Short mmCIF file of C-alpha atoms in Angstrom, two decimals:
data_model
loop_
_atom_site.label_atom_id
_atom_site.label_comp_id
_atom_site.label_asym_id
_atom_site.label_seq_id
_atom_site.Cartn_x
_atom_site.Cartn_y
_atom_site.Cartn_z
CA MET S 1 17.48 49.28 8.50
CA TYR S 2 20.07 47.81 6.05
CA GLU S 3 21.20 45.55 9.26
CA GLN S 4 17.71 44.50 9.62
CA ARG S 5 17.03 43.78 6.19
CA THR S 6 20.58 41.99 5.80
CA SER S 7 19.84 39.40 8.81
CA VAL S 8 16.89 38.99 7.37
CA ARG S 9 18.29 37.69 4.00
CA PHE S 10 20.92 36.18 6.13
CA THR S 11 17.99 34.07 7.88
CA LEU S 12 16.04 33.28 5.24
CA PHE S 13 18.92 31.58 3.54
CA MET S 14 20.85 29.65 5.92
CA VAL S 15 16.83 28.23 7.12
CA ILE S 16 16.18 27.22 3.61
CA ILE S 17 19.62 25.42 3.13
CA PHE S 18 18.44 23.69 7.10
CA LEU S 19 15.39 22.37 5.88
CA ASN S 20 16.61 21.44 2.27
CA ARG S 21 19.12 19.32 3.88
CA ARG S 22 17.34 17.64 6.48
CA TYR S 23 14.25 17.33 3.91
CA ILE S 24 16.40 14.85 1.93
CA VAL S 25 17.19 13.22 5.22
CA TYR S 26 13.26 13.26 5.73
CA TRP S 27 12.73 11.07 2.30
CA GLU S 28 15.45 9.14 2.82
CA GLY S 29 13.96 7.93 5.65
CA LYS S 30 10.52 7.07 4.37
CA VAL S 31 12.04 5.60 1.29
CA HIS S 32 13.58 3.14 4.00
CA LEU S 33 10.78 2.90 5.58
CA ALA S 34 8.43 2.11 2.65
CA ASP S 35 11.16 -0.60 1.19
CA GLU S 36 10.49 -2.34 4.77
CA THR S 37 7.03 -2.29 4.63
CA ARG S 38 7.56 -3.50 1.32
CA LYS S 39 9.50 -6.25 1.78
CA ILE S 40 7.07 -7.53 5.33
CA LEU S 41 3.87 -6.67 3.23
CA LYS S 42 5.05 -8.26 -0.05
CA SER S 43 7.28 -11.16 0.83
CA GLU S 44 7.94 -12.77 -2.19
CA ASN S 45 7.70 -16.39 -0.50
CA HIS S 46 4.58 -15.94 0.56
CA LEU S 47 3.18 -13.79 -2.83
CA SER S 48 4.40 -17.02 -4.49
CA GLU S 49 3.24 -20.24 -2.13
CA TYR S 50 -0.25 -18.08 -2.04
CA SER S 51 -0.25 -17.88 -5.91
CA ASN S 52 0.56 -21.65 -6.55
CA ILE S 53 -1.90 -22.63 -4.59
CA LYS S 54 -4.70 -20.89 -5.92
CA SER S 55 -3.83 -22.15 -9.07
CA GLU S 56 -3.70 -26.05 -7.18
CA ILE S 57 -7.26 -25.02 -6.47
CA ARG S 58 -8.58 -24.12 -9.46
CA ARG S 59 -6.92 -27.16 -11.63
CA LEU S 60 -9.05 -29.59 -8.55
CA GLN S 61 -11.58 -27.13 -9.40
CA ILE S 62 -10.98 -28.22 -13.30
CA LYS S 63 -10.64 -31.51 -12.73
CA GLN S 64 -13.67 -32.00 -10.34
CA GLU S 65 -16.12 -30.60 -12.68
CA GLN S 66 -14.87 -33.06 -15.61
CA ILE S 67 -15.26 -36.04 -13.38
CA LYS S 68 -18.30 -35.43 -12.41
CA LYS S 69 -19.53 -35.30 -16.01
CA GLU S 70 -17.49 -37.94 -16.85
CA GLN S 71 -19.78 -39.52 -14.13
CA GLY S 72 -22.98 -38.77 -15.17
CA ASN S 73 -21.97 -40.42 -18.97
CA LEU S 74 -21.19 -43.25 -17.02
CA VAL S 75 -24.29 -43.53 -15.40
CA GLN S 76 -26.53 -42.86 -18.76
CA GLN S 77 -24.05 -45.19 -20.22
CA MET S 78 -25.18 -47.70 -17.24
CA ARG S 79 -28.96 -47.10 -18.13
CA ARG S 80 -28.84 -47.59 -21.39
CA ALA S 81 -27.23 -50.84 -21.02
CA VAL S 82 -29.68 -51.85 -18.46
CA TYR S 83 -31.83 -50.89 -21.01
CA ILE S 84 -30.38 -52.85 -24.08
CA HIS S 85 -29.86 -55.88 -21.68
CA THR S 86 -33.42 -55.71 -19.95
CA SER S 87 -34.98 -55.65 -23.54
CA LEU S 88 -32.45 -58.36 -24.98
CA TYR S 89 -33.85 -60.58 -22.00
CA ILE S 90 -37.29 -59.84 -22.51
CA GLU S 91 -36.62 -60.13 -26.79
CA ALA S 92 -34.94 -63.36 -25.77
CA ASP S 93 -38.03 -65.08 -23.88
CA LYS S 94 -40.30 -64.22 -26.02
CA GLN S 95 -38.07 -66.25 -29.24
CA ALA S 96 -37.86 -69.01 -26.47
CA LEU S 97 -41.43 -69.17 -25.56
CA PHE S 98 -41.36 -69.72 -30.17
CA GLY S 99 -38.69 -71.97 -30.29
CA LYS S 100 -36.20 -69.94 -31.03
CA ARG S 101 -33.61 -68.83 -28.90
CA ARG S 102 -31.21 -66.08 -28.82
CA LYS S 103 -28.01 -65.60 -27.03
CA THR S 104 -27.20 -62.65 -24.75
CA PRO S 105 -24.97 -60.68 -25.55
CA GLU S 106 -22.32 -61.14 -22.62
CA TYR S 107 -20.21 -57.29 -23.69
CA ILE S 108 -23.40 -56.18 -22.23
CA HIS S 109 -22.87 -57.92 -18.97
CA LYS S 110 -19.30 -56.40 -19.13
CA LYS S 111 -19.79 -53.22 -20.02
CA ILE S 112 -22.13 -52.47 -16.83
CA LYS S 113 -19.36 -53.62 -14.35
CA TYR S 114 -16.95 -51.25 -16.05
CA ALA S 115 -19.09 -48.61 -15.85
CA GLN S 116 -19.84 -49.74 -12.03
CA ARG S 117 -16.14 -50.03 -11.54
CA LYS S 118 -15.64 -46.71 -13.62
CA ILE S 119 -18.04 -45.01 -10.92
CA GLN S 120 -16.40 -46.31 -7.97
CA GLN S 121 -13.22 -45.01 -9.19
CA ASP S 122 -14.48 -41.81 -9.62
CA LYS S 123 -16.05 -41.69 -6.57
CA LYS S 124 -12.71 -42.14 -4.68
CA GLU S 125 -10.89 -39.93 -6.63
CA LEU S 126 -13.27 -37.39 -5.92
CA GLU S 127 -13.22 -37.93 -2.60
CA ASN S 128 -9.27 -37.58 -2.85
CA VAL S 129 -10.32 -34.14 -4.10
CA TYR S 130 -12.40 -33.00 -2.18
CA LYS S 131 -9.79 -33.63 0.82
CA LYS S 132 -7.42 -31.58 -1.08
CA ILE S 133 -8.78 -28.33 -1.85
CA ASP S 134 -10.09 -29.19 1.94
CA SER S 135 -6.57 -28.72 2.84
CA LEU S 136 -5.45 -26.00 0.59
CA LYS S 137 -8.27 -24.04 1.72
CA ARG S 138 -6.93 -24.57 5.55
CA THR S 139 -3.36 -23.68 3.96
CA VAL S 140 -4.79 -20.43 2.27
CA SER S 141 -6.91 -19.04 5.57
CA GLU S 142 -3.55 -19.90 7.60
CA LEU S 143 -1.47 -18.02 5.04
CA ASN S 144 -4.12 -14.54 5.08
CA GLU S 145 -4.04 -14.31 9.36
CA ALA S 146 -0.56 -14.86 9.14
CA TYR S 147 -0.89 -11.75 6.23
CA LYS S 148 -2.89 -9.98 8.63
CA THR S 149 -0.81 -10.43 11.77
CA GLU S 150 2.17 -8.82 9.23
CA ASN S 151 0.14 -6.32 7.72
CA MET S 152 -1.08 -5.12 11.48
CA LEU S 153 2.69 -4.99 12.44
CA ALA S 154 3.43 -2.73 9.73
CA SER S 155 0.64 -0.59 10.25
CA GLU S 156 1.61 -0.09 14.06
CA MET S 157 5.61 0.80 12.60
CA ILE S 158 3.62 3.28 10.24
CA ASN S 159 1.62 4.81 13.13
CA LYS S 160 4.31 4.46 15.03
CA ILE S 161 6.49 6.44 13.16
CA LYS S 162 4.11 9.17 12.63
CA VAL S 163 3.76 9.69 16.27
CA MET S 164 8.10 10.15 16.20
CA GLU S 165 7.98 12.72 13.16
CA TYR S 166 5.51 14.79 14.85
CA ASP S 167 6.96 14.99 18.53
CA ILE S 168 10.14 15.83 16.18
CA ASP S 169 8.08 18.75 14.38
CA ASN S 170 6.84 19.97 17.25
CA LYS S 171 10.68 19.81 18.69
CA GLU S 172 11.83 21.56 15.89
CA GLN S 173 9.58 24.19 15.48
CA GLU S 174 9.63 24.82 19.39
CA LYS S 175 13.94 25.24 18.54
CA ARG S 176 13.54 27.24 15.30
CA GLN S 177 11.40 29.82 17.65
CA ALA S 178 13.82 29.54 20.98
CA VAL S 179 16.16 30.74 17.97
CA ILE S 180 14.25 33.07 16.67
CA GLU S 181 13.52 34.82 20.14
CA LEU S 182 16.99 34.48 21.52
CA SER S 183 18.30 36.33 18.11
CA PHE S 184 15.70 39.19 18.16
CA LYS S 185 17.23 39.57 22.24
CA GLN S 186 20.95 39.60 20.49
CA LYS S 187 20.04 42.58 18.51
CA LYS S 188 17.84 44.54 20.31
CA ALA S 189 21.05 44.06 23.20
CA LYS S 190 22.76 45.03 20.54
CA LEU S 191 21.40 48.26 18.91
CA MET S 192 21.02 48.89 22.48
CA GLN S 193 24.45 49.27 23.43
CA LYS S 194 24.92 51.19 20.70
CA VAL S 195 22.78 53.84 21.85
CA LEU S 196 24.04 53.92 25.07
CA GLU S 197 27.86 53.79 23.65
CA GLY S 198 26.44 57.15 21.15
CA SER S 199 28.01 55.08 18.36
CA TYR S 200 24.60 53.74 16.91
CA ILE S 201 24.08 55.39 12.88
CA ARG S 202 21.11 55.21 11.34
CA ALA S 203 20.84 53.19 8.14
CA ILE S 204 18.27 56.06 6.84
CA ARG S 205 19.28 59.72 7.96
CA ASN S 206 16.27 60.85 6.08
CA GLU S 207 13.57 60.59 7.68
CA LEU S 208 11.22 61.33 4.32
CA ARG S 209 13.01 58.18 3.17
CA ARG S 210 12.26 55.69 5.98
CA PRO S 211 8.67 55.40 4.84
CA ASP S 212 9.95 54.28 1.28
CA GLU S 213 12.40 51.89 2.26
CA ILE S 214 10.05 49.98 4.63
CA GLU S 215 7.56 49.39 1.71
CA LYS S 216 10.64 48.15 -0.71
CA LEU S 217 11.44 45.93 2.33
CA GLN S 218 7.86 44.71 2.91
CA THR S 219 7.04 43.98 -0.66
CA GLY S 220 10.61 42.15 -1.39
CA LEU S 221 9.66 40.24 1.33
CA ARG S 222 5.59 39.99 -0.21
CA ALA S 223 6.64 38.59 -3.32
CA ILE S 224 9.29 35.55 -1.54
CA GLN S 225 5.79 34.98 0.23
CA VAL S 226 3.28 34.62 -3.26
CA ILE S 227 6.55 32.77 -5.05
CA ALA S 228 6.25 30.07 -1.50
CA GLU S 229 2.71 29.95 -1.66
CA ALA S 230 2.98 29.37 -5.74
CA ALA S 231 5.60 26.54 -5.10
CA ILE S 232 3.06 25.15 -2.55
CA ASN S 233 0.22 25.00 -4.65
CA GLU S 234 2.39 23.36 -7.16
CA TYR S 235 4.53 21.05 -5.15
CA PRO S 236 1.98 19.82 -2.01
CA GLN S 237 4.73 17.27 -1.24
CA MET S 238 7.12 20.27 0.07
CA ASP S 239 4.15 22.17 2.30
CA LYS S 240 5.87 20.95 5.14
CA VAL S 241 8.98 22.87 3.90
CA LEU S 242 7.61 26.17 2.68
CA ASN S 243 5.40 26.43 5.47
CA LYS S 244 8.32 26.89 7.61
CA ILE S 245 10.01 30.01 5.20
CA LEU S 246 6.60 31.22 5.35
CA ASP S 247 6.78 31.65 8.81
CA TYR S 248 10.30 33.05 8.36
CA ILE S 249 8.49 35.64 6.59
CA ILE S 250 6.16 36.32 8.41
CA VAL S 251 8.19 36.82 11.55
CA SER S 252 10.66 39.04 9.77
CA LYS S 253 7.77 41.41 8.92
CA GLN S 254 6.80 42.32 12.45
CA ILE S 255 10.63 42.99 12.75
#
């Protein structure tokens, strides 16, 4: 019984060391994959170009609103100028009828012409702004498509890695079970050989003490199990590692 207890503790110790090493390698791979994925999804060139395009679209939209507002003001000025111009002509005609002729203001004509030219210029500039906005929108759409493609590729990579991790875990579980079974068979063979040779010595010669010793061993295993379960609740990220230790404890109870 003492040899069995020592073998269990040694096996648990070696398992913890092996799983800790594998856990470190596993997370190093996770970190490397996360870095590569982040580089794909968050390319500085794409993000910078995307941000610049959004800023340019915003600037053009503000300019467009300013042009519309200025155009509206010019239209109002032109209407007022036409109204004043018409009123002056009517007033001039009235004065002509009474023999007093006034000069019509030429600056009104110039102002109307200027307003008309300004409106035409604003229309052309507004058309150019619309064209540039459409071009930028197309560029943004192309960037979005490229981002979606890269995101899909990254998702496929992550899914493949998850499948590989699942296969690795299954193979390791099968390997671990095979090792445990082999260890049990070897231990059983050695004990049977000692029995046949007559050299087997009981660890507990007093049969009255045997239940107490077994209870002590079971109590120790239960304590380790409680600690492992508490650690799982406190550190969920170590669930896989601690569950493997619990598997060994459960198997050890059956020895």
